[in-house]
Amino acid sequence: MAIHNKSHNNSGLMAMNRMNKDNMKHKSSVDFVIPDYTNCILLNRDCLEILSMLPDDSINLILIDPPYNLDLASWDTYENYMDWAKMWLNEAYRVLSPKGNMIIFGGTQFQDVRSGDLIEIIHYCRHYTKWRLVNTIIWYYKNGMSAHRYFANRHEEIIWLTKTDKYYFDLDSVRVPYSPKELELALKDKRLVPENVKKGKNPTNVWEIGRLNGNSLERVGHPTQKPLEIIRRLIRALSYPDSIVLDFFSGSGTTGRVCIEEKRNCILCDKDPESQQYFKKHIANMQNTNLAQPFSFKNNLENFFEDITKKQCEKSAIIYPERLML
Ligand SMILES: C[S@@+](CC[C@H](N)C(=O)[O-])C[C@H]1O[C@@H](n2cnc3c(N)ncnc32)[C@H](O)[C@@H]1O
């Protein structure tokens, strides 16, 4: 697994800028078609069972927010957290496509071998697998619990893993606009490419996004529901329209809602049947906004994949220009 300090290495960026200027395709580029509707499925099964049913290389983005066995009531579920996590990490590697991406939410909450955390996951991926770590994203929030015996926690981490260096990344879709003053200064900065500056800033790997408060309108009742904004940034940057996104610890189905809104197909899996009710609320909330998009809710994986293949064949004549990844 290769990790280097990218803040001191600009050759990759310069090569990308040259390729873009010469209108050349990067090895990570993807041609895609905007679908008329997307497919969505929510399966109430164990994640390992669902993973075992998925073909090799079939998923474009895996986005998960796993349980870390921190809840006292479920501690005895796994004797050793990493023994269990290794199984889904290996299966996720198998089902992810070569240009695909995997996102794992977490933190540094390790207590003993029955609990797990992102450091344990990174250690395993780095020393025992072929997963590559592209970024560690710090999710910084201002709202959180207070503390008296330590500094109150105000961040969680997110890791971005890939199988190859051909991973899909659409930076343009998540650029942050400059303020008029910043833009004026940036356009004068000789180190920056003006065409890129005009598109907005790289959001960096520190994201300030508020956690959901108890009274947030987004809430659907799940105790660890993630904000739409953070999931949207990940889905826009790391997948493309009509691609297939998998969340095998889907909870309320936040990933599913964003996938529908962003025209991605989505496989959700959560062993808790209550997740169906949460997801219904997400869909009802979505229907009250102008982000709602048409979708088809499937009840088995065979239908899900068959329908995607069918509609992609029908549309294959219209290929939209690829998204350029700078
Ligand atoms: C942290 S929550 C995910 C919350 C989600 N990101 C959201 O925005 O609502 C983790 C979920 O994993 C589910 N889960 C735990 N173990 C599982 C397993 N073995 N297979 C499938 N789902 C599981 C739990 O029921 C829980 O809803």
mmCIF file of C-alpha atoms and ligand atoms in Angstrom:
data_model
loop_
_atom_site.group_PDB
_atom_site.id
_atom_site.type_symbol
_atom_site.label_atom_id
_atom_site.label_comp_id
_atom_site.label_asym_id
_atom_site.label_seq_id
_atom_site.Cartn_x
_atom_site.Cartn_y
_atom_site.Cartn_z
ATOM 1 C CA MET A 1 0.000 0.000 0.000
ATOM 2 C CA ALA A 2 1.654 3.244 -1.155
ATOM 3 C CA ILE A 3 1.343 6.395 0.913
ATOM 4 C CA HIS A 4 3.554 9.407 0.420
ATOM 5 C CA ASN A 5 3.343 13.014 1.405
ATOM 6 C CA LYS A 6 1.617 14.461 -1.607
ATOM 7 C CA SER A 7 2.028 18.054 -0.426
ATOM 8 C CA HIS A 8 5.718 17.830 -1.486
ATOM 9 C CA ASN A 9 5.208 16.122 -4.817
ATOM 10 C CA ASN A 10 3.753 18.094 -7.723
ATOM 11 C CA SER A 11 4.888 16.023 -10.712
ATOM 12 C CA GLY A 12 1.598 14.069 -10.927
ATOM 13 C CA LEU A 13 -0.445 17.252 -10.934
ATOM 14 C CA MET A 14 1.778 18.835 -13.593
ATOM 15 C CA ALA A 15 1.438 15.741 -15.794
ATOM 16 C CA MET A 16 -2.363 15.840 -15.408
ATOM 17 C CA ASN A 17 -2.451 19.516 -16.387
ATOM 18 C CA ARG A 18 -0.328 18.773 -19.480
ATOM 19 C CA MET A 19 -2.616 15.881 -20.497
ATOM 20 C CA ASN A 20 -5.663 18.043 -20.068
ATOM 21 C CA LYS A 21 -4.149 20.770 -22.224
ATOM 22 C CA ASP A 22 -3.360 18.224 -24.959
ATOM 23 C CA ASN A 23 -6.905 16.796 -24.702
ATOM 24 C CA MET A 24 -5.589 13.363 -23.698
ATOM 25 C CA LYS A 25 -7.534 10.847 -21.623
ATOM 26 C CA HIS A 26 -6.180 9.917 -18.209
ATOM 27 C CA LYS A 27 -6.008 6.179 -17.416
ATOM 28 C CA SER A 28 -8.694 6.707 -14.757
ATOM 29 C CA SER A 29 -11.216 8.317 -17.126
ATOM 30 C CA VAL A 30 -14.629 6.726 -17.606
ATOM 31 C CA ASP A 31 -17.291 7.253 -20.285
ATOM 32 C CA PHE A 32 -20.752 7.282 -18.797
ATOM 33 C CA VAL A 33 -24.369 7.773 -19.751
ATOM 34 C CA ILE A 34 -26.865 9.826 -17.736
ATOM 35 C CA PRO A 35 -29.627 7.329 -16.844
ATOM 36 C CA ASP A 36 -33.378 8.082 -17.027
ATOM 37 C CA TYR A 37 -33.732 6.355 -13.648
ATOM 38 C CA THR A 38 -31.541 4.382 -11.272
ATOM 39 C CA ASN A 39 -32.007 1.140 -9.356
ATOM 40 C CA CYS A 40 -31.963 0.806 -5.606
ATOM 41 C CA ILE A 41 -32.194 -2.218 -3.302
ATOM 42 C CA LEU A 42 -32.187 -2.594 0.493
ATOM 43 C CA LEU A 43 -31.407 -6.083 1.817
ATOM 44 C CA ASN A 44 -31.869 -7.020 5.475
ATOM 45 C CA ARG A 45 -29.156 -9.642 5.687
ATOM 46 C CA ASP A 46 -25.700 -10.036 7.150
ATOM 47 C CA CYS A 47 -23.109 -8.117 5.151
ATOM 48 C CA LEU A 48 -20.923 -11.205 4.583
ATOM 49 C CA GLU A 49 -23.858 -13.060 3.075
ATOM 50 C CA ILE A 50 -24.605 -10.216 0.652
ATOM 51 C CA LEU A 51 -20.941 -9.717 -0.242
ATOM 52 C CA SER A 52 -20.639 -13.412 -1.103
ATOM 53 C CA MET A 53 -23.500 -12.982 -3.637
ATOM 54 C CA LEU A 54 -21.786 -10.152 -5.560
ATOM 55 C CA PRO A 55 -19.662 -10.847 -8.648
ATOM 56 C CA ASP A 56 -15.945 -9.951 -8.756
ATOM 57 C CA ASP A 57 -15.140 -6.355 -9.864
ATOM 58 C CA SER A 58 -18.854 -5.448 -10.030
ATOM 59 C CA ILE A 59 -19.009 -2.393 -7.740
ATOM 60 C CA ASN A 60 -17.726 1.116 -8.509
ATOM 61 C CA LEU A 61 -17.858 2.656 -5.043
ATOM 62 C CA ILE A 62 -18.114 0.988 -1.629
ATOM 63 C CA LEU A 63 -19.043 3.473 1.073
ATOM 64 C CA ILE A 64 -19.399 2.144 4.632
ATOM 65 C CA ASP A 65 -19.807 3.461 8.138
ATOM 66 C CA PRO A 66 -19.201 0.261 10.130
ATOM 67 C CA PRO A 67 -20.175 -0.624 13.678
ATOM 68 C CA TYR A 68 -17.084 -0.660 15.944
ATOM 69 C CA ASN A 69 -18.502 -2.816 18.727
ATOM 70 C CA LEU A 70 -18.458 0.114 21.135
ATOM 71 C CA ASP A 71 -21.993 -0.308 22.309
ATOM 72 C CA LEU A 72 -21.816 -2.406 25.500
ATOM 73 C CA ALA A 73 -24.928 -4.365 24.525
ATOM 74 C CA SER A 74 -23.332 -5.739 21.356
ATOM 75 C CA TRP A 75 -19.768 -6.268 22.593
ATOM 76 C CA ASP A 76 -20.156 -9.987 22.760
ATOM 77 C CA THR A 77 -21.192 -10.118 19.083
ATOM 78 C CA TYR A 78 -17.555 -10.397 17.988
ATOM 79 C CA GLU A 79 -14.827 -11.889 20.185
ATOM 80 C CA ASN A 80 -12.217 -10.197 18.066
ATOM 81 C CA TYR A 81 -13.318 -7.260 15.907
ATOM 82 C CA MET A 82 -10.513 -7.475 13.374
ATOM 83 C CA ASP A 83 -11.078 -11.197 12.739
ATOM 84 C CA TRP A 84 -14.543 -10.179 11.547
ATOM 85 C CA ALA A 85 -13.489 -6.960 9.764
ATOM 86 C CA LYS A 86 -10.820 -8.839 7.761
ATOM 87 C CA MET A 87 -13.569 -10.951 6.204
ATOM 88 C CA TRP A 88 -15.517 -7.972 4.841
ATOM 89 C CA LEU A 89 -12.356 -6.050 3.893
ATOM 90 C CA ASN A 90 -11.204 -9.008 1.765
ATOM 91 C CA GLU A 91 -14.627 -9.486 0.199
ATOM 92 C CA ALA A 92 -14.887 -5.744 -0.514
ATOM 93 C CA TYR A 93 -11.545 -5.963 -2.348
ATOM 94 C CA ARG A 94 -12.853 -8.809 -4.484
ATOM 95 C CA VAL A 95 -16.120 -7.101 -5.516
ATOM 96 C CA LEU A 96 -14.657 -3.634 -6.187
ATOM 97 C CA SER A 97 -13.857 -2.782 -9.812
ATOM 98 C CA PRO A 98 -10.223 -1.945 -10.688
ATOM 99 C CA LYS A 99 -11.043 1.783 -11.068
ATOM 100 C CA GLY A 100 -13.267 1.677 -7.975
ATOM 101 C CA ASN A 101 -13.016 3.409 -4.610
ATOM 102 C CA MET A 102 -13.778 2.388 -1.052
ATOM 103 C CA ILE A 103 -14.627 4.748 1.804
ATOM 104 C CA ILE A 104 -14.629 3.733 5.477
ATOM 105 C CA PHE A 105 -15.836 6.023 8.257
ATOM 106 C CA GLY A 106 -14.392 5.655 11.731
ATOM 107 C CA GLY A 107 -12.159 7.063 14.414
ATOM 108 C CA THR A 108 -9.547 6.060 16.961
ATOM 109 C CA GLN A 109 -11.881 4.510 19.501
ATOM 110 C CA PHE A 110 -10.081 1.174 20.107
ATOM 111 C CA GLN A 111 -10.755 -0.257 23.597
ATOM 112 C CA ASP A 112 -9.751 -3.918 23.375
ATOM 113 C CA VAL A 113 -9.748 -6.701 20.765
ATOM 114 C CA ARG A 114 -13.528 -6.915 20.867
ATOM 115 C CA SER A 115 -13.784 -3.317 19.622
ATOM 116 C CA GLY A 116 -12.099 -2.005 16.503
ATOM 117 C CA ASP A 117 -11.134 1.290 14.930
ATOM 118 C CA LEU A 118 -9.685 2.816 11.795
ATOM 119 C CA ILE A 119 -6.098 2.440 12.985
ATOM 120 C CA GLU A 120 -6.563 -1.318 13.276
ATOM 121 C CA ILE A 121 -8.154 -1.354 9.809
ATOM 122 C CA ILE A 122 -5.335 0.725 8.285
ATOM 123 C CA HIS A 123 -2.731 -1.512 9.942
ATOM 124 C CA TYR A 124 -4.323 -4.630 8.492
ATOM 125 C CA CYS A 125 -4.731 -3.115 4.995
ATOM 126 C CA ARG A 126 -1.166 -1.812 4.973
ATOM 127 C CA HIS A 127 0.571 -4.988 6.141
ATOM 128 C CA TYR A 128 -1.612 -7.827 4.897
ATOM 129 C CA THR A 129 -3.546 -6.708 1.793
ATOM 130 C CA LYS A 130 -3.120 -4.957 -1.556
ATOM 131 C CA TRP A 131 -5.461 -2.086 -0.608
ATOM 132 C CA ARG A 132 -3.920 1.334 -1.333
ATOM 133 C CA LEU A 133 -4.625 4.284 0.965
ATOM 134 C CA VAL A 134 -5.218 7.441 -1.103
ATOM 135 C CA ASN A 135 -6.350 9.904 1.590
ATOM 136 C CA THR A 136 -7.281 10.166 5.221
ATOM 137 C CA ILE A 137 -10.016 12.772 5.464
ATOM 138 C CA ILE A 138 -10.623 14.614 8.711
ATOM 139 C CA TRP A 139 -14.286 15.338 9.228
ATOM 140 C CA TYR A 140 -14.254 18.339 11.563
ATOM 141 C CA TYR A 141 -17.423 19.490 13.305
ATOM 142 C CA LYS A 142 -18.072 22.234 15.835
ATOM 143 C CA ASN A 143 -21.027 20.583 17.547
ATOM 144 C CA GLY A 144 -20.292 17.698 19.916
ATOM 145 C CA MET A 145 -20.246 16.449 23.515
ATOM 146 C CA SER A 146 -18.283 18.287 26.198
ATOM 147 C CA ALA A 147 -15.543 16.567 28.236
ATOM 148 C CA HIS A 148 -13.728 17.185 31.534
ATOM 149 C CA ARG A 149 -10.893 14.646 31.618
ATOM 150 C CA TYR A 150 -9.719 15.075 28.019
ATOM 151 C CA PHE A 151 -10.076 17.517 25.087
ATOM 152 C CA ALA A 152 -13.587 17.270 23.713
ATOM 153 C CA ASN A 153 -13.594 15.355 20.431
ATOM 154 C CA ARG A 154 -14.430 17.384 17.337
ATOM 155 C CA HIS A 155 -13.405 15.136 14.472
ATOM 156 C CA GLU A 156 -13.842 11.737 12.911
ATOM 157 C CA GLU A 157 -11.702 10.181 10.237
ATOM 158 C CA ILE A 158 -12.614 8.747 6.865
ATOM 159 C CA ILE A 159 -10.225 6.602 4.839
ATOM 160 C CA TRP A 160 -10.239 6.307 1.063
ATOM 161 C CA LEU A 161 -8.875 3.007 -0.286
ATOM 162 C CA THR A 162 -8.401 1.806 -3.855
ATOM 163 C CA LYS A 163 -7.267 -1.342 -5.649
ATOM 164 C CA THR A 164 -5.115 0.387 -8.274
ATOM 165 C CA ASP A 165 -3.743 3.807 -9.202
ATOM 166 C CA LYS A 166 -6.428 4.058 -11.950
ATOM 167 C CA TYR A 167 -9.114 4.986 -9.416
ATOM 168 C CA TYR A 168 -11.900 7.323 -10.598
ATOM 169 C CA PHE A 169 -11.827 10.817 -9.079
ATOM 170 C CA ASP A 170 -13.949 13.773 -10.211
ATOM 171 C CA LEU A 171 -12.491 16.725 -8.359
ATOM 172 C CA ASP A 172 -14.409 19.255 -10.456
ATOM 173 C CA SER A 173 -17.736 18.014 -9.120
ATOM 174 C CA VAL A 174 -16.761 18.905 -5.536
ATOM 175 C CA ARG A 175 -14.656 22.025 -5.929
ATOM 176 C CA VAL A 176 -15.427 24.808 -3.436
ATOM 177 C CA PRO A 177 -15.997 28.299 -4.917
ATOM 178 C CA TYR A 178 -13.444 31.005 -4.062
ATOM 179 C CA SER A 179 -14.736 34.227 -2.522
ATOM 180 C CA PRO A 180 -14.362 37.176 -4.967
ATOM 181 C CA LYS A 181 -11.308 38.413 -2.998
ATOM 182 C CA GLU A 182 -9.665 34.961 -2.898
ATOM 183 C CA LEU A 183 -10.346 34.488 -6.594
ATOM 184 C CA GLU A 184 -8.635 37.761 -7.462
ATOM 185 C CA LEU A 185 -5.529 36.723 -5.472
ATOM 186 C CA ALA A 186 -5.523 33.151 -6.803
ATOM 187 C CA LEU A 187 -5.674 34.358 -10.409
ATOM 188 C CA LYS A 188 -2.523 36.391 -9.768
ATOM 189 C CA ASP A 189 -0.700 33.357 -8.278
ATOM 190 C CA LYS A 190 1.700 32.126 -11.000
ATOM 191 C CA ARG A 191 1.839 28.616 -9.459
ATOM 192 C CA LEU A 192 -1.879 28.029 -10.123
ATOM 193 C CA VAL A 193 -3.514 27.196 -13.472
ATOM 194 C CA PRO A 194 -6.152 29.924 -14.159
ATOM 195 C CA GLU A 195 -8.640 27.478 -15.789
ATOM 196 C CA ASN A 196 -8.582 25.353 -12.618
ATOM 197 C CA VAL A 197 -8.784 28.378 -10.322
ATOM 198 C CA LYS A 198 -11.972 29.503 -12.068
ATOM 199 C CA LYS A 199 -13.535 26.090 -11.365
ATOM 200 C CA GLY A 200 -13.028 26.526 -7.603
ATOM 201 C CA LYS A 201 -10.763 25.170 -4.831
ATOM 202 C CA ASN A 202 -9.839 21.621 -3.965
ATOM 203 C CA PRO A 203 -11.839 21.002 -0.749
ATOM 204 C CA THR A 204 -8.653 19.506 0.841
ATOM 205 C CA ASN A 205 -8.716 16.557 3.229
ATOM 206 C CA VAL A 206 -10.134 18.541 6.176
ATOM 207 C CA TRP A 207 -13.907 18.965 5.850
ATOM 208 C CA GLU A 208 -15.916 21.158 8.160
ATOM 209 C CA ILE A 209 -19.461 19.784 8.083
ATOM 210 C CA GLY A 210 -21.800 19.907 11.095
ATOM 211 C CA ARG A 211 -23.002 16.669 12.693
ATOM 212 C CA LEU A 212 -26.757 16.187 12.725
ATOM 213 C CA ASN A 213 -28.333 17.772 15.785
ATOM 214 C CA GLY A 214 -31.222 15.986 17.504
ATOM 215 C CA ASN A 215 -33.714 18.343 15.872
ATOM 216 C CA SER A 216 -32.169 18.333 12.391
ATOM 217 C CA LEU A 217 -34.778 18.091 9.609
ATOM 218 C CA GLU A 218 -32.635 15.403 7.952
ATOM 219 C CA ARG A 219 -33.065 13.037 10.892
ATOM 220 C CA VAL A 220 -35.013 9.838 10.244
ATOM 221 C CA GLY A 221 -34.477 8.202 13.654
ATOM 222 C CA HIS A 222 -31.256 6.195 13.244
ATOM 223 C CA PRO A 223 -28.845 6.929 16.125
ATOM 224 C CA THR A 224 -25.693 7.248 13.992
ATOM 225 C CA GLN A 225 -27.134 8.806 10.848
ATOM 226 C CA LYS A 226 -24.565 10.694 8.739
ATOM 227 C CA PRO A 227 -25.218 14.132 7.179
ATOM 228 C CA LEU A 228 -26.294 14.165 3.531
ATOM 229 C CA GLU A 229 -23.635 16.759 2.732
ATOM 230 C CA ILE A 230 -20.671 14.559 3.609
ATOM 231 C CA ILE A 231 -22.064 11.534 1.755
ATOM 232 C CA ARG A 232 -22.871 13.697 -1.278
ATOM 233 C CA ARG A 233 -19.304 14.977 -1.553
ATOM 234 C CA LEU A 234 -17.966 11.408 -1.481
ATOM 235 C CA ILE A 235 -20.484 10.077 -3.988
ATOM 236 C CA ARG A 236 -19.981 12.939 -6.431
ATOM 237 C CA ALA A 237 -16.187 12.725 -6.341
ATOM 238 C CA LEU A 238 -15.724 8.953 -6.280
ATOM 239 C CA SER A 239 -18.506 7.600 -8.510
ATOM 240 C CA TYR A 240 -20.271 8.677 -11.722
ATOM 241 C CA PRO A 241 -23.871 8.625 -13.009
ATOM 242 C CA ASP A 242 -25.295 5.116 -13.424
ATOM 243 C CA SER A 243 -22.353 3.522 -11.593
ATOM 244 C CA ILE A 244 -23.034 1.039 -8.771
ATOM 245 C CA VAL A 245 -22.528 2.077 -5.147
ATOM 246 C CA LEU A 246 -22.577 -0.443 -2.274
ATOM 247 C CA ASP A 247 -23.141 0.366 1.408
ATOM 248 C CA PHE A 248 -23.209 -2.874 3.412
ATOM 249 C CA PHE A 249 -23.710 -1.160 6.809
ATOM 250 C CA SER A 250 -26.350 1.194 5.454
ATOM 251 C CA GLY A 251 -28.204 2.096 8.690
ATOM 252 C CA SER A 252 -30.897 4.596 7.738
ATOM 253 C CA GLY A 253 -29.887 4.474 4.063
ATOM 254 C CA THR A 254 -28.346 7.953 3.766
ATOM 255 C CA THR A 255 -26.105 6.578 1.008
ATOM 256 C CA GLY A 256 -29.165 5.297 -0.866
ATOM 257 C CA ARG A 257 -30.954 8.626 -0.742
ATOM 258 C CA VAL A 258 -27.913 10.506 -2.054
ATOM 259 C CA CYS A 259 -27.384 7.891 -4.780
ATOM 260 C CA ILE A 260 -30.935 8.397 -6.063
ATOM 261 C CA GLU A 261 -30.512 12.181 -6.002
ATOM 262 C CA GLU A 262 -27.153 11.936 -7.787
ATOM 263 C CA LYS A 263 -28.326 9.287 -10.327
ATOM 264 C CA ARG A 264 -26.203 6.387 -9.072
ATOM 265 C CA ASN A 265 -27.506 2.808 -8.607
ATOM 266 C CA CYS A 266 -27.272 1.626 -5.046
ATOM 267 C CA ILE A 267 -27.123 -1.640 -3.083
ATOM 268 C CA LEU A 268 -27.896 -1.106 0.604
ATOM 269 C CA CYS A 269 -27.516 -3.827 3.233
ATOM 270 C CA ASP A 270 -28.280 -3.672 6.942
ATOM 271 C CA LYS A 271 -29.068 -6.628 9.145
ATOM 272 C CA ASP A 272 -31.597 -4.581 11.139
ATOM 273 C CA PRO A 273 -35.107 -4.776 9.529
ATOM 274 C CA GLU A 274 -35.904 -1.388 11.107
ATOM 275 C CA SER A 275 -33.674 0.117 8.396
ATOM 276 C CA GLN A 276 -36.629 -0.238 5.946
ATOM 277 C CA GLN A 277 -38.641 2.274 7.999
ATOM 278 C CA TYR A 278 -35.726 4.715 8.226
ATOM 279 C CA PHE A 279 -35.196 4.493 4.485
ATOM 280 C CA LYS A 280 -38.884 5.145 3.801
ATOM 281 C CA LYS A 281 -38.546 8.373 5.793
ATOM 282 C CA HIS A 282 -35.451 9.352 3.794
ATOM 283 C CA ILE A 283 -37.379 8.830 0.561
ATOM 284 C CA ALA A 284 -40.377 10.807 1.842
ATOM 285 C CA ASN A 285 -38.027 13.657 2.864
ATOM 286 C CA MET A 286 -36.360 13.539 -0.554
ATOM 287 C CA GLN A 287 -39.718 13.758 -2.357
ATOM 288 C CA ASN A 288 -40.278 17.118 -0.626
ATOM 289 C CA THR A 289 -37.168 18.620 -2.234
ATOM 290 C CA ASN A 290 -36.207 19.506 -5.790
ATOM 291 C CA LEU A 291 -33.348 16.963 -5.659
ATOM 292 C CA ALA A 292 -35.678 13.964 -6.082
ATOM 293 C CA GLN A 293 -34.956 11.778 -9.134
ATOM 294 C CA PRO A 294 -36.796 8.767 -10.591
ATOM 295 C CA PHE A 295 -35.720 5.378 -9.258
ATOM 296 C CA SER A 296 -36.823 1.762 -9.278
ATOM 297 C CA PHE A 297 -36.821 -0.150 -5.992
ATOM 298 C CA LYS A 298 -35.764 -3.773 -6.599
ATOM 299 C CA ASN A 299 -36.306 -6.772 -4.340
ATOM 300 C CA ASN A 300 -33.547 -9.080 -5.494
ATOM 301 C CA LEU A 301 -29.999 -8.704 -6.724
ATOM 302 C CA GLU A 302 -30.616 -10.580 -9.966
ATOM 303 C CA ASN A 303 -33.261 -8.038 -11.071
ATOM 304 C CA PHE A 304 -31.058 -5.213 -9.908
ATOM 305 C CA PHE A 305 -28.070 -6.198 -12.086
ATOM 306 C CA GLU A 306 -30.172 -7.394 -15.045
ATOM 307 C CA ASP A 307 -32.039 -4.099 -15.274
ATOM 308 C CA ILE A 308 -28.836 -2.039 -15.129
ATOM 309 C CA THR A 309 -27.258 -4.085 -17.920
ATOM 310 C CA LYS A 310 -30.418 -3.786 -20.030
ATOM 311 C CA LYS A 311 -30.755 -0.022 -19.717
ATOM 312 C CA GLN A 312 -27.024 0.503 -20.273
ATOM 313 C CA CYS A 313 -27.176 -1.515 -23.515
ATOM 314 C CA GLU A 314 -30.153 0.528 -24.711
ATOM 315 C CA LYS A 315 -28.384 3.799 -23.993
ATOM 316 C CA SER A 316 -24.910 2.832 -25.124
ATOM 317 C CA ALA A 317 -25.276 4.873 -28.310
ATOM 318 C CA ILE A 318 -25.194 8.129 -26.332
ATOM 319 C CA ILE A 319 -21.857 8.461 -24.615
ATOM 320 C CA TYR A 320 -21.405 11.681 -22.710
ATOM 321 C CA PRO A 321 -17.969 13.262 -22.555
ATOM 322 C CA GLU A 322 -15.985 11.840 -19.683
ATOM 323 C CA ARG A 323 -15.463 13.920 -16.560
ATOM 324 C CA LEU A 324 -11.894 15.130 -16.504
ATOM 325 C CA MET A 325 -10.070 14.489 -13.293
ATOM 326 C CA LEU A 326 -7.539 17.201 -12.558
HETATM 327 C C1 LIG B 1 -22.936 3.201 12.017
HETATM 328 S S1 LIG B 1 -24.416 2.503 11.425
HETATM 329 C C2 LIG B 1 -24.573 3.170 9.792
HETATM 330 C C3 LIG B 1 -25.312 4.504 9.760
HETATM 331 C C4 LIG B 1 -25.486 5.074 8.356
HETATM 332 N N1 LIG B 1 -24.242 5.542 7.837
HETATM 333 C C5 LIG B 1 -26.512 6.195 8.291
HETATM 334 O O1 LIG B 1 -26.226 7.315 7.791
HETATM 335 O O2 LIG B 1 -27.659 5.978 8.708
HETATM 336 C C6 LIG B 1 -23.944 0.841 11.177
HETATM 337 C C7 LIG B 1 -25.056 -0.105 10.776
HETATM 338 O O3 LIG B 1 -24.482 -1.398 10.544
HETATM 339 C C8 LIG B 1 -25.464 -2.378 10.797
HETATM 340 N N2 LIG B 1 -24.773 -3.677 10.977
HETATM 341 C C9 LIG B 1 -24.024 -4.108 12.035
HETATM 342 N N3 LIG B 1 -23.515 -5.325 11.811
HETATM 343 C C10 LIG B 1 -23.951 -5.715 10.574
HETATM 344 C C11 LIG B 1 -23.752 -6.879 9.762
HETATM 345 N N4 LIG B 1 -23.014 -7.894 10.198
HETATM 346 N N5 LIG B 1 -24.327 -6.907 8.540
HETATM 347 C C12 LIG B 1 -25.099 -5.871 8.093
HETATM 348 N N6 LIG B 1 -25.340 -4.752 8.820
HETATM 349 C C13 LIG B 1 -24.763 -4.668 10.039
HETATM 350 C C14 LIG B 1 -26.183 -1.869 12.049
HETATM 351 O O4 LIG B 1 -27.500 -2.396 12.113
HETATM 352 C C15 LIG B 1 -26.140 -0.336 11.828
HETATM 353 O O5 LIG B 1 -27.381 0.140 11.325
#
